[in-house]
Amino acid sequence: MATTVRLTLEDVDRAPGLWDEVADRATRWVATEGVSLRDVCVLVPFAQLLPWARRAFAREGGWMPRVETTTTLAASLGPAPVARPGQITFDATIDALGAAALLRSQAWGAAWARRDPRGFEQAAGALVRTAHELARAAFAVPAAERAAHWVEARDLLAPMSGPGAIERLLARVALEWACDAPPPETDRLFLGAAPAAWIAVQAGGPDPLVARLLDQAKVPCLVIDTDAPEHDPFGGVAASRVPALSVCASFEHEAQCAAAQVLAHVQGGAVPVALIAQDRLLVRRVRALLEREALRLLDETGWTLSTTRAAAQVMTLLRAAHPQASTDAVLDWLKAGTSWTGDARADAAAIESIESTCRRGPVTRAAALAGASLQPAAARLWGAAAAALSRLSIPRRQPLVRWLTALAAALTDCGALRLLQLDDAGQQVIAALRLMTNLSPDSAWSLVASQSAMEFDEFRAWVDAALERATFVPTPLNGEPAHVVIVPLARAMLRPFAAVVFPGADDKRLGAWPTPTSLLGDAQASALGLPNATQRRGAELLAFAQMLAAPRVTLMRRRLDGTDPLADSPLVERLRLALAARGLALATWHDPRITLQLAATPIRRSAPSAPGLLPERLSASACEALRACPYRFFALNMLRLREDDELEREIEKRDYGTWLHAVLFEFHRDRQVPASSEAEVARLLALAAASREAQGIGDADFLPYAASFASFAPRYIAWLHERDAQGARWLRGEDDVSARPPMLDGTELRGIIDRIDEVRTGAGAAIELIDYKTGSAAGLNEKVRQPLEDTQLAFYAALMRTRTELPLRAVYLALDGSKGLEEVEHPDVEVSAAMLVEGLAHDLRRLRRGAGLPALGVGATCEHCAARGICRRDHWADDDTDARIATAVSAANDTRAGTRGDTGAAPP
């Protein structure tokens, strides 16, 4: 074997003189060895260094050596070996399926998959990671010695019992899988590569493959070590290049400071700037801020493919195709880049029409849209959409390849596939899911995809996991060089950046003890040639020291990560101590952000006046809004502002109440004469089931209320039979009543009364108005304790007064009582109705004359007010003016409560 010579580079200007020094020393060494430079192979640590190395050797003049990485050199010596079915492919998507199939082939693995699907999935992931690490470590072993390496590995991972037995079993499976891996293409380096000399540039510690290659070489070898000495990694930091450290308050503060520092470097001509992607989430935010400044960005790290819009298009389709999909899921899909008629405006109008129908219904399940009354254009679009979704309605387990064929067809039908093909991220989504591949039936992917059977939910989870594993890397810039390069720390070494901005230099992300990624412990990893935790920390230290050689370095961290406190990284602390030993300190960071002086603009209480916007029709809720807070009436009833509810939300108490109203109306509408309790309970339960089916409410969604209704039905029938015995008679339900009292000057009152009964009293017949409530009786009793404060029943009485001369009664019927139904009567409701109309007439006259509608901001009214964000209740200035307004409003409310129901609207 030839002797390997090691040279270290010290006191070399890294920007850009490092590569010139490497080329000069390599050229001089080659001359002393008496070989031609053109017959020499120079190996650099990673591909991004190739242009810099080649340009440096070109500047030397004469013949150039061959400059490669181990990967590029091996690829030039022949095609890569093709994995046989069942072998490791190093494709995470294929190998995840292969690992699951491998485990299921064992009886214990199949039982595990049935018993604990989520734990089984995690075990398969750990198996893949461990097998990949074992195989890559073995690839650094020469082929002739690899068999002995596997024998030693089997001895090391002998079976065991007790704690850790499952992990050891999985590690042994990973070992055998890795042992069966196809031979690596780098094996050709030991046989096919025959340079006159090897020159290896080392950065970040020795490369095991390069070290083995040089050990086996029979030609002169040179290692140019660019790393700092391990005993003093920061001794080479020049006093003129001491890094600055910024400690920020929060995530957003750190992102803004990092973006501002990058911009300052670019504006000062210090380009390219390296933005170190140590905190990937933070760097994504910094990138978003920099893109606003039209900088040329080169992102070498990318981000998770599942977070792209293209991936969202696929996942919204799969959510919409679920048999129990909500209409919210379907609408999300329809709005996420689908195309049906070729006319984007027509499609948008049809989708809006479908959404309006769903909200009027409300139609919460996509299955119920088939029976909904849609406009012609909306019906045609929904028919095409339903046909596309039906492609994924496969009723039983099917091979993955069939699911992917169906997914591609559905994407084609809705026009999304064409959009994905035109999009950078979309093309990577197609590639990650193999939607357009025409591979040989004997390929590893074809075989594993045809053998992996799944149900729909499993397929959707597989797609989500495949997109989560893949990384979206934007297309590199063409033409002009980048201003900013987003790069991981390990790929920033030896690159002549003019400046480095390093966010995330905290104790959680830099220099922390590495989290194990495989099923092997540190001792086992070392014995098998895998890097252990100490070696990984050492490599990170060397990379950090390499980065400090840049002319300008800014380190950043924040004090808190959410609620977790953060401190300086151990590497930063070590750097601080090394500088202190030389009488130096980290530089003070100067915030380059621009300070803007803004005049304070206190937010006052709103009291708008808009007589021209008064509605011609008022409901009970509108009157309640006017009385509770005039500004709420202004926002919701005069401006007609509304917030759309989520159609997909879980069934809430309000939804249950709406459904129960409809069931009771159906029950009474067709009830001619009383029947037995058993028959009427059965009929009520049957109507309830039919109503749930018609509205597309699944059993799982209704589960919280199923038991409540089952106990309610017999209680309701018992209460009803008692009323029948007292002579009460159901007249109408869900009755839409309107009236125009003369004193309101043309304003119409309109409301829907849940139930109108005729009852018998000591004075004769009377009309009883019933409003169903699913709340507690205690709250209702409190509500009617001051009759003038109860708007709803008084409003209904005012409406009915125009329809009948019979005496009126009004009650709330509490349906949720555990012992039975409870009636809560509004006493003297006719008196309250007359005073309500009188007070309303007074207020409307004032509003027509321009009276203000102030936001009160007092009491429980604000707790659940939909207009709270508009009146800016939480941002009002607290001063004497507002106090005077509050006092005036409070006095007006006291007057309303004690006399005729004045709303307290402010004078013009």
Short mmCIF file of N, CA, C and O in Angstrom, two decimals, residues 466-555:
data_model
loop_
_atom_site.label_atom_id
_atom_site.label_comp_id
_atom_site.label_asym_id
_atom_site.label_seq_id
_atom_site.Cartn_x
_atom_site.Cartn_y
_atom_site.Cartn_z
N ALA A 466 -46.40 9.41 2.35
CA ALA A 466 -45.46 9.53 1.23
C ALA A 466 -45.13 10.99 0.96
O ALA A 466 -43.97 11.34 0.70
N LEU A 467 -46.13 11.86 1.03
CA LEU A 467 -45.89 13.28 0.81
C LEU A 467 -45.12 13.89 1.98
O LEU A 467 -44.35 14.84 1.81
N GLU A 468 -45.34 13.34 3.18
CA GLU A 468 -44.62 13.83 4.36
C GLU A 468 -43.15 13.44 4.30
O GLU A 468 -42.28 14.20 4.75
N ARG A 469 -42.86 12.27 3.76
CA ARG A 469 -41.46 11.82 3.66
C ARG A 469 -40.70 12.57 2.59
O ARG A 469 -39.47 12.73 2.69
N ALA A 470 -41.37 12.99 1.53
CA ALA A 470 -40.69 13.63 0.40
C ALA A 470 -40.38 15.09 0.72
O ALA A 470 -41.07 15.74 1.50
N THR A 471 -39.35 15.59 0.09
CA THR A 471 -38.93 16.99 0.27
C THR A 471 -39.07 17.73 -1.05
O THR A 471 -38.61 17.26 -2.10
N PHE A 472 -39.72 18.88 -0.98
CA PHE A 472 -39.84 19.73 -2.18
C PHE A 472 -38.63 20.66 -2.24
O PHE A 472 -38.38 21.44 -1.33
N VAL A 473 -37.88 20.54 -3.31
CA VAL A 473 -36.73 21.41 -3.54
C VAL A 473 -37.04 22.26 -4.76
O VAL A 473 -37.22 21.73 -5.85
N PRO A 474 -37.14 23.59 -4.60
CA PRO A 474 -37.46 24.44 -5.74
C PRO A 474 -36.41 24.31 -6.84
O PRO A 474 -35.24 23.99 -6.60
N THR A 475 -36.85 24.57 -8.07
CA THR A 475 -35.94 24.51 -9.21
C THR A 475 -34.82 25.53 -9.04
O THR A 475 -35.08 26.69 -8.71
N PRO A 476 -33.56 25.14 -9.21
CA PRO A 476 -32.46 26.09 -9.04
C PRO A 476 -32.57 27.26 -10.01
O PRO A 476 -33.18 27.17 -11.07
N LEU A 477 -31.97 28.37 -9.58
CA LEU A 477 -31.98 29.57 -10.42
C LEU A 477 -31.17 29.35 -11.69
O LEU A 477 -30.16 28.65 -11.69
N ASN A 478 -31.63 29.95 -12.76
CA ASN A 478 -30.88 29.94 -14.02
C ASN A 478 -30.38 31.35 -14.29
O ASN A 478 -31.07 32.33 -14.06
N GLY A 479 -29.19 31.45 -14.80
CA GLY A 479 -28.68 32.77 -15.16
C GLY A 479 -27.87 33.38 -14.05
O GLY A 479 -26.83 32.86 -13.64
N GLU A 480 -28.35 34.51 -13.50
CA GLU A 480 -27.58 35.26 -12.52
C GLU A 480 -27.42 34.49 -11.21
O GLU A 480 -28.30 33.73 -10.82
N PRO A 481 -26.30 34.71 -10.53
CA PRO A 481 -26.06 34.00 -9.26
C PRO A 481 -27.04 34.47 -8.18
O PRO A 481 -27.58 35.57 -8.23
N ALA A 482 -27.24 33.62 -7.19
CA ALA A 482 -28.19 33.92 -6.12
C ALA A 482 -27.61 34.94 -5.15
O ALA A 482 -26.41 34.97 -4.90
N HIS A 483 -28.50 35.78 -4.62
CA HIS A 483 -28.11 36.67 -3.52
C HIS A 483 -27.99 35.90 -2.21
O HIS A 483 -27.12 36.18 -1.39
N VAL A 484 -28.92 34.96 -2.02
CA VAL A 484 -29.01 34.22 -0.76
C VAL A 484 -29.08 32.73 -1.06
O VAL A 484 -29.83 32.31 -1.95
N VAL A 485 -28.31 31.95 -0.32
CA VAL A 485 -28.33 30.50 -0.45
C VAL A 485 -28.78 29.92 0.88
O VAL A 485 -28.12 30.14 1.91
N ILE A 486 -29.89 29.22 0.86
CA ILE A 486 -30.38 28.54 2.07
C ILE A 486 -29.77 27.15 2.08
O ILE A 486 -29.99 26.35 1.17
N VAL A 487 -28.99 26.87 3.12
CA VAL A 487 -28.16 25.68 3.10
C VAL A 487 -28.06 25.08 4.50
O VAL A 487 -28.04 25.83 5.49
N PRO A 488 -28.04 23.75 4.64
CA PRO A 488 -27.80 23.16 5.96
C PRO A 488 -26.36 23.39 6.38
O PRO A 488 -25.48 23.61 5.54
N LEU A 489 -26.10 23.29 7.66
CA LEU A 489 -24.77 23.58 8.19
C LEU A 489 -23.72 22.68 7.56
O LEU A 489 -22.63 23.14 7.21
N ALA A 490 -24.01 21.41 7.38
CA ALA A 490 -23.02 20.47 6.85
C ALA A 490 -22.67 20.74 5.40
O ALA A 490 -21.64 20.25 4.91
N ARG A 491 -23.50 21.49 4.68
CA ARG A 491 -23.22 21.81 3.27
C ARG A 491 -22.72 23.23 3.08
O ARG A 491 -22.60 23.71 1.95
N ALA A 492 -22.47 23.92 4.19
CA ALA A 492 -21.92 25.28 4.09
C ALA A 492 -20.40 25.28 4.15
O ALA A 492 -19.76 26.30 3.89
N MET A 493 -19.79 24.14 4.46
CA MET A 493 -18.34 24.06 4.62
C MET A 493 -17.62 24.32 3.30
O MET A 493 -18.07 23.88 2.23
N LEU A 494 -16.50 25.04 3.37
CA LEU A 494 -15.58 25.28 2.26
C LEU A 494 -16.18 26.09 1.12
O LEU A 494 -15.58 26.20 0.06
N ARG A 495 -17.34 26.67 1.34
CA ARG A 495 -17.96 27.49 0.29
C ARG A 495 -17.69 28.96 0.59
O ARG A 495 -17.96 29.43 1.71
N PRO A 496 -17.19 29.69 -0.36
CA PRO A 496 -16.76 31.08 -0.08
C PRO A 496 -17.93 32.05 0.01
O PRO A 496 -18.11 32.92 -0.85
N PHE A 497 -18.74 31.93 1.05
CA PHE A 497 -19.84 32.88 1.27
C PHE A 497 -19.26 34.18 1.81
O PHE A 497 -18.34 34.19 2.62
N ALA A 498 -19.84 35.29 1.36
CA ALA A 498 -19.39 36.59 1.85
C ALA A 498 -19.90 36.87 3.25
O ALA A 498 -19.31 37.67 3.98
N ALA A 499 -21.02 36.25 3.63
CA ALA A 499 -21.58 36.44 4.96
C ALA A 499 -22.44 35.23 5.30
O ALA A 499 -22.94 34.54 4.41
N VAL A 500 -22.61 35.00 6.59
CA VAL A 500 -23.43 33.88 7.07
C VAL A 500 -24.40 34.41 8.12
O VAL A 500 -23.98 35.12 9.04
N VAL A 501 -25.67 34.07 7.98
CA VAL A 501 -26.68 34.37 8.99
C VAL A 501 -27.18 33.03 9.52
O VAL A 501 -27.66 32.20 8.75
N PHE A 502 -27.07 32.85 10.83
CA PHE A 502 -27.31 31.53 11.43
C PHE A 502 -28.39 31.65 12.50
O PHE A 502 -28.10 31.77 13.68
N PRO A 503 -29.68 31.61 12.12
CA PRO A 503 -30.74 31.56 13.14
C PRO A 503 -30.85 30.15 13.72
O PRO A 503 -30.41 29.17 13.10
N GLY A 504 -31.42 30.05 14.90
CA GLY A 504 -31.56 28.74 15.52
C GLY A 504 -30.33 28.27 16.27
O GLY A 504 -30.16 27.07 16.50
N ALA A 505 -29.46 29.19 16.68
CA ALA A 505 -28.23 28.81 17.40
C ALA A 505 -28.54 28.69 18.89
O ALA A 505 -27.93 29.37 19.73
N ASP A 506 -29.48 27.82 19.22
CA ASP A 506 -29.89 27.65 20.61
C ASP A 506 -29.56 26.24 21.08
O ASP A 506 -29.13 25.38 20.30
N ASP A 507 -29.80 25.99 22.37
CA ASP A 507 -29.43 24.70 22.95
C ASP A 507 -30.32 23.55 22.52
O ASP A 507 -30.02 22.39 22.80
N LYS A 508 -31.40 23.84 21.83
CA LYS A 508 -32.30 22.78 21.37
C LYS A 508 -31.93 22.30 19.98
O LYS A 508 -32.14 21.13 19.64
N ARG A 509 -31.37 23.16 19.15
CA ARG A 509 -31.13 22.83 17.74
C ARG A 509 -29.67 22.72 17.35
O ARG A 509 -29.36 22.18 16.29
N LEU A 510 -28.76 23.26 18.12
CA LEU A 510 -27.34 23.24 17.78
C LEU A 510 -26.53 22.73 18.96
O LEU A 510 -26.57 23.32 20.05
N GLY A 511 -25.82 21.64 18.76
CA GLY A 511 -24.96 21.12 19.80
C GLY A 511 -25.66 20.27 20.84
O GLY A 511 -25.02 19.81 21.79
N ALA A 512 -26.97 20.04 20.68
CA ALA A 512 -27.68 19.18 21.64
C ALA A 512 -27.32 17.72 21.39
O ALA A 512 -26.82 17.35 20.31
N TRP A 513 -27.59 16.88 22.38
CA TRP A 513 -27.29 15.45 22.22
C TRP A 513 -28.21 14.89 21.15
O TRP A 513 -29.43 15.05 21.23
N PRO A 514 -27.69 14.24 20.11
CA PRO A 514 -28.53 13.80 19.00
C PRO A 514 -29.59 12.78 19.43
O PRO A 514 -29.34 11.93 20.29
N THR A 515 -30.76 12.87 18.82
CA THR A 515 -31.82 11.89 19.06
C THR A 515 -31.55 10.63 18.25
O THR A 515 -31.27 10.73 17.05
N PRO A 516 -31.62 9.45 18.87
CA PRO A 516 -31.38 8.22 18.10
C PRO A 516 -32.37 8.10 16.95
O PRO A 516 -33.56 8.37 17.11
N THR A 517 -31.87 7.69 15.80
CA THR A 517 -32.72 7.55 14.63
C THR A 517 -32.93 6.10 14.24
O THR A 517 -33.72 5.82 13.35
N SER A 518 -32.20 5.18 14.88
CA SER A 518 -32.31 3.77 14.51
C SER A 518 -32.57 2.94 15.75
O SER A 518 -32.76 3.46 16.85
N LEU A 519 -32.57 1.64 15.57
CA LEU A 519 -32.83 0.71 16.65
C LEU A 519 -31.56 0.28 17.37
O LEU A 519 -31.59 -0.63 18.20
N LEU A 520 -30.43 0.93 17.06
CA LEU A 520 -29.14 0.53 17.62
C LEU A 520 -28.67 1.52 18.66
O LEU A 520 -28.87 2.73 18.54
N GLY A 521 -28.02 0.99 19.69
CA GLY A 521 -27.39 1.84 20.68
C GLY A 521 -26.06 2.36 20.19
O GLY A 521 -25.55 1.96 19.13
N ASP A 522 -25.45 3.26 20.96
CA ASP A 522 -24.18 3.87 20.55
C ASP A 522 -23.08 2.83 20.39
O ASP A 522 -22.29 2.87 19.44
N ALA A 523 -22.99 1.91 21.35
CA ALA A 523 -21.92 0.91 21.28
C ALA A 523 -22.09 0.01 20.05
O ALA A 523 -21.11 -0.30 19.35
N GLN A 524 -23.31 -0.40 19.80
CA GLN A 524 -23.57 -1.22 18.63
C GLN A 524 -23.29 -0.45 17.34
O GLN A 524 -22.72 -0.99 16.38
N ALA A 525 -23.70 0.83 17.30
CA ALA A 525 -23.47 1.64 16.12
C ALA A 525 -21.97 1.75 15.82
O ALA A 525 -21.53 1.61 14.67
N SER A 526 -21.18 2.00 16.85
CA SER A 526 -19.73 2.12 16.65
C SER A 526 -19.13 0.83 16.13
O SER A 526 -18.29 0.83 15.21
N ALA A 527 -19.57 -0.30 16.69
CA ALA A 527 -19.01 -1.58 16.28
C ALA A 527 -19.37 -1.93 14.84
O ALA A 527 -18.61 -2.63 14.15
N LEU A 528 -20.52 -1.43 14.38
CA LEU A 528 -20.97 -1.74 13.02
C LEU A 528 -20.58 -0.68 12.00
O LEU A 528 -20.99 -0.74 10.85
N GLY A 529 -19.81 0.32 12.41
CA GLY A 529 -19.33 1.33 11.48
C GLY A 529 -20.29 2.49 11.28
O GLY A 529 -20.06 3.34 10.41
N LEU A 530 -21.35 2.56 12.09
CA LEU A 530 -22.26 3.69 12.01
C LEU A 530 -21.77 4.81 12.91
O LEU A 530 -21.14 4.54 13.96
N PRO A 531 -22.03 6.06 12.58
CA PRO A 531 -21.61 7.13 13.47
C PRO A 531 -22.43 7.11 14.76
O PRO A 531 -23.66 7.03 14.71
N ASN A 532 -21.77 7.14 15.91
CA ASN A 532 -22.49 7.21 17.16
C ASN A 532 -22.78 8.66 17.53
O ASN A 532 -22.42 9.58 16.79
N ALA A 533 -23.41 8.86 18.67
CA ALA A 533 -23.82 10.22 19.04
C ALA A 533 -22.61 11.13 19.22
O ALA A 533 -22.63 12.30 18.81
N THR A 534 -21.56 10.61 19.80
CA THR A 534 -20.36 11.42 20.00
C THR A 534 -19.76 11.85 18.66
O THR A 534 -19.33 13.00 18.49
N GLN A 535 -19.71 10.93 17.72
CA GLN A 535 -19.16 11.26 16.41
C GLN A 535 -20.03 12.28 15.66
O GLN A 535 -19.52 13.17 14.98
N ARG A 536 -21.35 12.13 15.81
CA ARG A 536 -22.24 13.10 15.15
C ARG A 536 -22.07 14.48 15.75
O ARG A 536 -22.09 15.49 15.04
N ARG A 537 -21.92 14.55 17.07
CA ARG A 537 -21.68 15.85 17.70
C ARG A 537 -20.33 16.42 17.27
O ARG A 537 -20.19 17.63 17.06
N GLY A 538 -19.32 15.54 17.14
CA GLY A 538 -18.01 16.01 16.69
C GLY A 538 -18.06 16.55 15.28
O GLY A 538 -17.44 17.59 14.97
N ALA A 539 -18.82 15.88 14.39
CA ALA A 539 -18.95 16.36 13.02
C ALA A 539 -19.67 17.70 12.99
O ALA A 539 -19.31 18.61 12.21
N GLU A 540 -20.68 17.88 13.85
CA GLU A 540 -21.39 19.15 13.90
C GLU A 540 -20.47 20.26 14.41
O GLU A 540 -20.50 21.40 13.91
N LEU A 541 -19.63 19.95 15.38
CA LEU A 541 -18.67 20.94 15.89
C LEU A 541 -17.72 21.38 14.78
O LEU A 541 -17.44 22.58 14.62
N LEU A 542 -17.19 20.42 14.01
CA LEU A 542 -16.26 20.77 12.94
C LEU A 542 -16.95 21.60 11.87
O LEU A 542 -16.36 22.56 11.33
N ALA A 543 -18.20 21.25 11.55
CA ALA A 543 -18.94 22.05 10.55
C ALA A 543 -19.19 23.45 11.07
O ALA A 543 -19.10 24.44 10.31
N PHE A 544 -19.51 23.58 12.36
CA PHE A 544 -19.73 24.90 12.95
C PHE A 544 -18.45 25.73 12.90
O PHE A 544 -18.46 26.92 12.56
N ALA A 545 -17.32 25.10 13.23
CA ALA A 545 -16.04 25.81 13.18
C ALA A 545 -15.71 26.22 11.75
O ALA A 545 -15.16 27.32 11.52
N GLN A 546 -15.99 25.37 10.77
CA GLN A 546 -15.77 25.74 9.36
C GLN A 546 -16.59 26.98 8.99
O GLN A 546 -16.11 27.89 8.32
N MET A 547 -17.84 27.02 9.45
CA MET A 547 -18.71 28.14 9.11
C MET A 547 -18.19 29.46 9.68
O MET A 547 -18.35 30.53 9.07
N LEU A 548 -17.52 29.40 10.84
CA LEU A 548 -17.02 30.63 11.46
C LEU A 548 -15.89 31.28 10.67
O LEU A 548 -15.48 32.39 10.99
N ALA A 549 -15.37 30.58 9.65
CA ALA A 549 -14.29 31.16 8.85
C ALA A 549 -14.80 32.21 7.87
O ALA A 549 -14.01 32.90 7.24
N ALA A 550 -16.13 32.35 7.72
CA ALA A 550 -16.68 33.36 6.79
C ALA A 550 -16.35 34.76 7.30
O ALA A 550 -16.17 34.98 8.51
N PRO A 551 -16.26 35.75 6.39
CA PRO A 551 -15.88 37.11 6.82
C PRO A 551 -16.86 37.73 7.81
O PRO A 551 -16.46 38.48 8.70
N ARG A 552 -18.15 37.45 7.66
CA ARG A 552 -19.18 38.05 8.53
C ARG A 552 -20.13 36.94 8.96
O ARG A 552 -20.74 36.29 8.11
N VAL A 553 -20.27 36.75 10.26
CA VAL A 553 -21.14 35.69 10.79
C VAL A 553 -22.05 36.30 11.85
O VAL A 553 -21.57 37.00 12.76
N THR A 554 -23.33 36.03 11.74
CA THR A 554 -24.30 36.48 12.73
C THR A 554 -25.04 35.26 13.27
O THR A 554 -25.69 34.53 12.51
N LEU A 555 -24.91 35.03 14.57
CA LEU A 555 -25.62 33.94 15.24
C LEU A 555 -26.88 34.51 15.90
O LEU A 555 -26.84 35.61 16.47
#
